[in-house]
Amino acid sequence: DQQVKQNSPSLSVQEGRISILNCDYTNSMFDYFLWYKKYPAEGPTFLISISSIKDKNEDGRFTVFLNKSAKHLSLHIVPSQPGDSAVYFCAANSGGSNYKLTFGKGTLLTVNP
Amino acid sequence: DAGITQSPRHKVTETGTPVTLRCHQTENHRYMYWYRQDPGHGLRLIHYSYGVKDTDKGEVSDGYSVSRSKTEDFLLTLESATSSQTSVYFCAISGLGTQPQHFGDGTRLSIL
């Protein structure tokens, strides 16, 4: 039973365009969501998070949108750069704390020059 | 970068042997976690610790045990390794509240 789903295993975009990575969840108790980026042979790196009391959080080129009624969140990267090429993981937890994250399977983003 | 060191970084061993992976942190964070990453599965929580000698099971804990005798060290042990435990293992740490988890660079474990 996969509670956090990233249905697109891969995404390819052109440099300078927008990248949109999607994530769906099934557990209505989830109230805190995070995105991580992972390069090969390295550990995941925290990118951005959002609490369920918000519907948008922005940090530079990265914006996360949360639609609670649809149980859907998305990560927008604008403009996309070749260095953004990595695997992106969506994660969620409940209880207003950070323990016991549930991760999606990840989406491989490739940004072409 | 968060001060997290995983050792060893790579290990090849045989089925049936015991294996211990170490995670060491210099951040004095309360929470520590062990995950495994496998193709098609993303990251799955094995065990976590919420304090010295306080641990609990995660999603895929069968075949694994952990110990935390000091704040800075969290050990993951495979008592009798099996080929299904071939994976990349990540340690993570976090402080209180909504501080995000920070990950080490992983241990690639191959069990032949």
PDB file of C-alpha atoms in Angstrom, chain B residues 8-106:
ATOM      1  CA  PRO B   8      31.905   1.704   5.629  1.00  0.00           C
ATOM      2  CA  ARG B   9      30.933   3.352   2.347  1.00  0.00           C
ATOM      3  CA  HIS B  10      31.107   0.084   0.473  1.00  0.00           C
ATOM      4  CA  LYS B  11      31.006  -3.514   1.649  1.00  0.00           C
ATOM      5  CA  VAL B  12      30.813  -6.890  -0.041  1.00  0.00           C
ATOM      6  CA  THR B  13      30.092  -9.912   2.105  1.00  0.00           C
ATOM      7  CA  GLU B  14      28.662 -13.390   1.942  1.00  0.00           C
ATOM      8  CA  THR B  15      25.242 -14.700   2.843  1.00  0.00           C
ATOM      9  CA  GLY B  16      24.965 -15.695   6.479  1.00  0.00           C
ATOM     10  CA  THR B  17      27.649 -13.371   7.826  1.00  0.00           C
ATOM     11  CA  PRO B  18      26.896 -10.625  10.339  1.00  0.00           C
ATOM     12  CA  VAL B  19      27.242  -7.040   9.150  1.00  0.00           C
ATOM     13  CA  THR B  20      27.251  -3.796  11.135  1.00  0.00           C
ATOM     14  CA  LEU B  21      26.906  -0.367   9.572  1.00  0.00           C
ATOM     15  CA  ARG B  22      27.753   2.732  11.534  1.00  0.00           C
ATOM     16  CA  CYS B  23      26.297   6.208  11.453  1.00  0.00           C
ATOM     17  CA  HIS B  24      28.101   8.968  13.317  1.00  0.00           C
ATOM     18  CA  GLN B  25      26.796  12.526  13.742  1.00  0.00           C
ATOM     19  CA  THR B  26      28.388  15.659  15.111  1.00  0.00           C
ATOM     20  CA  GLU B  27      25.167  17.723  15.288  1.00  0.00           C
ATOM     21  CA  ASN B  28      23.922  16.426  18.651  1.00  0.00           C
ATOM     22  CA  HIS B  29      20.521  15.748  17.068  1.00  0.00           C
ATOM     23  CA  ARG B  30      18.018  13.674  18.961  1.00  0.00           C
ATOM     24  CA  TYR B  31      16.597  11.658  16.079  1.00  0.00           C
ATOM     25  CA  MET B  32      18.486   9.213  13.888  1.00  0.00           C
ATOM     26  CA  TYR B  33      17.164   6.956  11.154  1.00  0.00           C
ATOM     27  CA  TRP B  34      18.204   4.086   8.915  1.00  0.00           C
ATOM     28  CA  TYR B  35      16.722   3.777   5.426  1.00  0.00           C
ATOM     29  CA  ARG B  36      17.347   1.485   2.521  1.00  0.00           C
ATOM     30  CA  GLN B  37      17.010   2.500  -1.106  1.00  0.00           C
ATOM     31  CA  ASP B  38      16.150  -0.038  -3.758  1.00  0.00           C
ATOM     32  CA  PRO B  39      15.156   0.390  -7.401  1.00  0.00           C
ATOM     33  CA  GLY B  40      11.406   0.811  -7.689  1.00  0.00           C
ATOM     34  CA  HIS B  41      10.943   1.364  -3.957  1.00  0.00           C
ATOM     35  CA  GLY B  42      12.347   4.761  -3.141  1.00  0.00           C
ATOM     36  CA  LEU B  43      13.529   5.156   0.446  1.00  0.00           C
ATOM     37  CA  ARG B  44      12.088   2.886   3.101  1.00  0.00           C
ATOM     38  CA  LEU B  45      12.544   3.331   6.843  1.00  0.00           C
ATOM     39  CA  ILE B  46      14.178   0.390   8.628  1.00  0.00           C
ATOM     40  CA  HIS B  47      14.545   1.628  12.222  1.00  0.00           C
ATOM     41  CA  TYR B  48      14.769   4.946  13.962  1.00  0.00           C
ATOM     42  CA  SER B  49      15.923   6.297  17.301  1.00  0.00           C
ATOM     43  CA  TYR B  50      14.434   9.120  19.348  1.00  0.00           C
ATOM     44  CA  GLY B  51      17.136   9.141  22.008  1.00  0.00           C
ATOM     45  CA  VAL B  52      19.939   7.127  23.571  1.00  0.00           C
ATOM     46  CA  LYS B  53      18.741   3.532  23.945  1.00  0.00           C
ATOM     47  CA  ASP B  54      15.318   4.527  22.537  1.00  0.00           C
ATOM     48  CA  THR B  55      14.597   2.888  19.194  1.00  0.00           C
ATOM     49  CA  ASP B  56      11.602   1.730  17.221  1.00  0.00           C
ATOM     50  CA  LYS B  57      10.799  -0.220  14.089  1.00  0.00           C
ATOM     51  CA  GLY B  58      10.114   1.247  10.703  1.00  0.00           C
ATOM     52  CA  GLU B  59       8.454  -0.119   7.607  1.00  0.00           C
ATOM     53  CA  VAL B  60      11.007  -2.833   6.737  1.00  0.00           C
ATOM     54  CA  SER B  61      12.616  -3.851  10.037  1.00  0.00           C
ATOM     55  CA  ASP B  62      12.643  -7.647   9.664  1.00  0.00           C
ATOM     56  CA  GLY B  63      16.199  -9.008   9.644  1.00  0.00           C
ATOM     57  CA  TYR B  64      17.675  -5.827  11.103  1.00  0.00           C
ATOM     58  CA  SER B  65      18.512  -4.634  14.602  1.00  0.00           C
ATOM     59  CA  VAL B  66      19.827  -1.300  15.832  1.00  0.00           C
ATOM     60  CA  SER B  67      21.556   0.125  18.837  1.00  0.00           C
ATOM     61  CA  ARG B  68      22.236   3.604  20.102  1.00  0.00           C
ATOM     62  CA  SER B  69      24.453   3.777  23.176  1.00  0.00           C
ATOM     63  CA  LYS B  70      25.597   7.353  22.537  1.00  0.00           C
ATOM     64  CA  THR B  71      23.864  10.369  21.048  1.00  0.00           C
ATOM     65  CA  GLU B  72      26.309  10.497  18.166  1.00  0.00           C
ATOM     66  CA  ASP B  73      26.289   6.855  17.039  1.00  0.00           C
ATOM     67  CA  PHE B  74      23.530   4.715  15.568  1.00  0.00           C
ATOM     68  CA  LEU B  75      24.428   1.186  14.510  1.00  0.00           C
ATOM     69  CA  LEU B  76      22.516  -1.016  12.088  1.00  0.00           C
ATOM     70  CA  THR B  77      23.176  -4.758  12.309  1.00  0.00           C
ATOM     71  CA  LEU B  78      22.256  -7.544   9.952  1.00  0.00           C
ATOM     72  CA  GLU B  79      22.622 -10.603  12.172  1.00  0.00           C
ATOM     73  CA  SER B  80      22.770 -13.026   9.249  1.00  0.00           C
ATOM     74  CA  ALA B  81      22.902 -11.234   5.933  1.00  0.00           C
ATOM     75  CA  THR B  82      20.751 -12.424   3.023  1.00  0.00           C
ATOM     76  CA  SER B  83      20.936 -11.513  -0.650  1.00  0.00           C
ATOM     77  CA  SER B  84      17.644  -9.599  -0.324  1.00  0.00           C
ATOM     78  CA  GLN B  85      19.461  -7.157   1.940  1.00  0.00           C
ATOM     79  CA  THR B  86      21.733  -6.055  -0.876  1.00  0.00           C
ATOM     80  CA  SER B  87      20.937  -2.360  -1.042  1.00  0.00           C
ATOM     81  CA  VAL B  88      22.133   1.168  -0.455  1.00  0.00           C
ATOM     82  CA  TYR B  89      21.685   2.155   3.181  1.00  0.00           C
ATOM     83  CA  PHE B  90      21.255   5.747   4.268  1.00  0.00           C
ATOM     84  CA  CYS B  91      21.440   7.220   7.712  1.00  0.00           C
ATOM     85  CA  ALA B  92      19.568  10.427   8.491  1.00  0.00           C
ATOM     86  CA  ILE B  93      19.366  12.770  11.466  1.00  0.00           C
ATOM     87  CA  SER B  94      16.940  15.438  12.583  1.00  0.00           C
ATOM     88  CA  GLY B  95      16.328  17.766  15.457  1.00  0.00           C
ATOM     89  CA  LEU B  96      13.028  18.657  17.053  1.00  0.00           C
ATOM     90  CA  GLY B  97       9.782  19.634  15.408  1.00  0.00           C
ATOM     91  CA  THR B  98       9.690  20.223  11.691  1.00  0.00           C
ATOM     92  CA  GLN B  99      13.421  20.387  11.108  1.00  0.00           C
ATOM     93  CA  PRO B 100      14.064  18.377   7.944  1.00  0.00           C
ATOM     94  CA  GLN B 101      15.994  15.154   8.042  1.00  0.00           C
ATOM     95  CA  HIS B 102      19.534  15.350   6.715  1.00  0.00           C
ATOM     96  CA  PHE B 103      21.144  12.337   5.110  1.00  0.00           C
ATOM     97  CA  GLY B 104      24.566  10.790   4.990  1.00  0.00           C
ATOM     98  CA  ASP B 105      26.134   9.722   1.713  1.00  0.00           C
ATOM     99  CA  GLY B 106      25.124   6.095   2.060  1.00  0.00           C
TER     100      GLY B 106
END
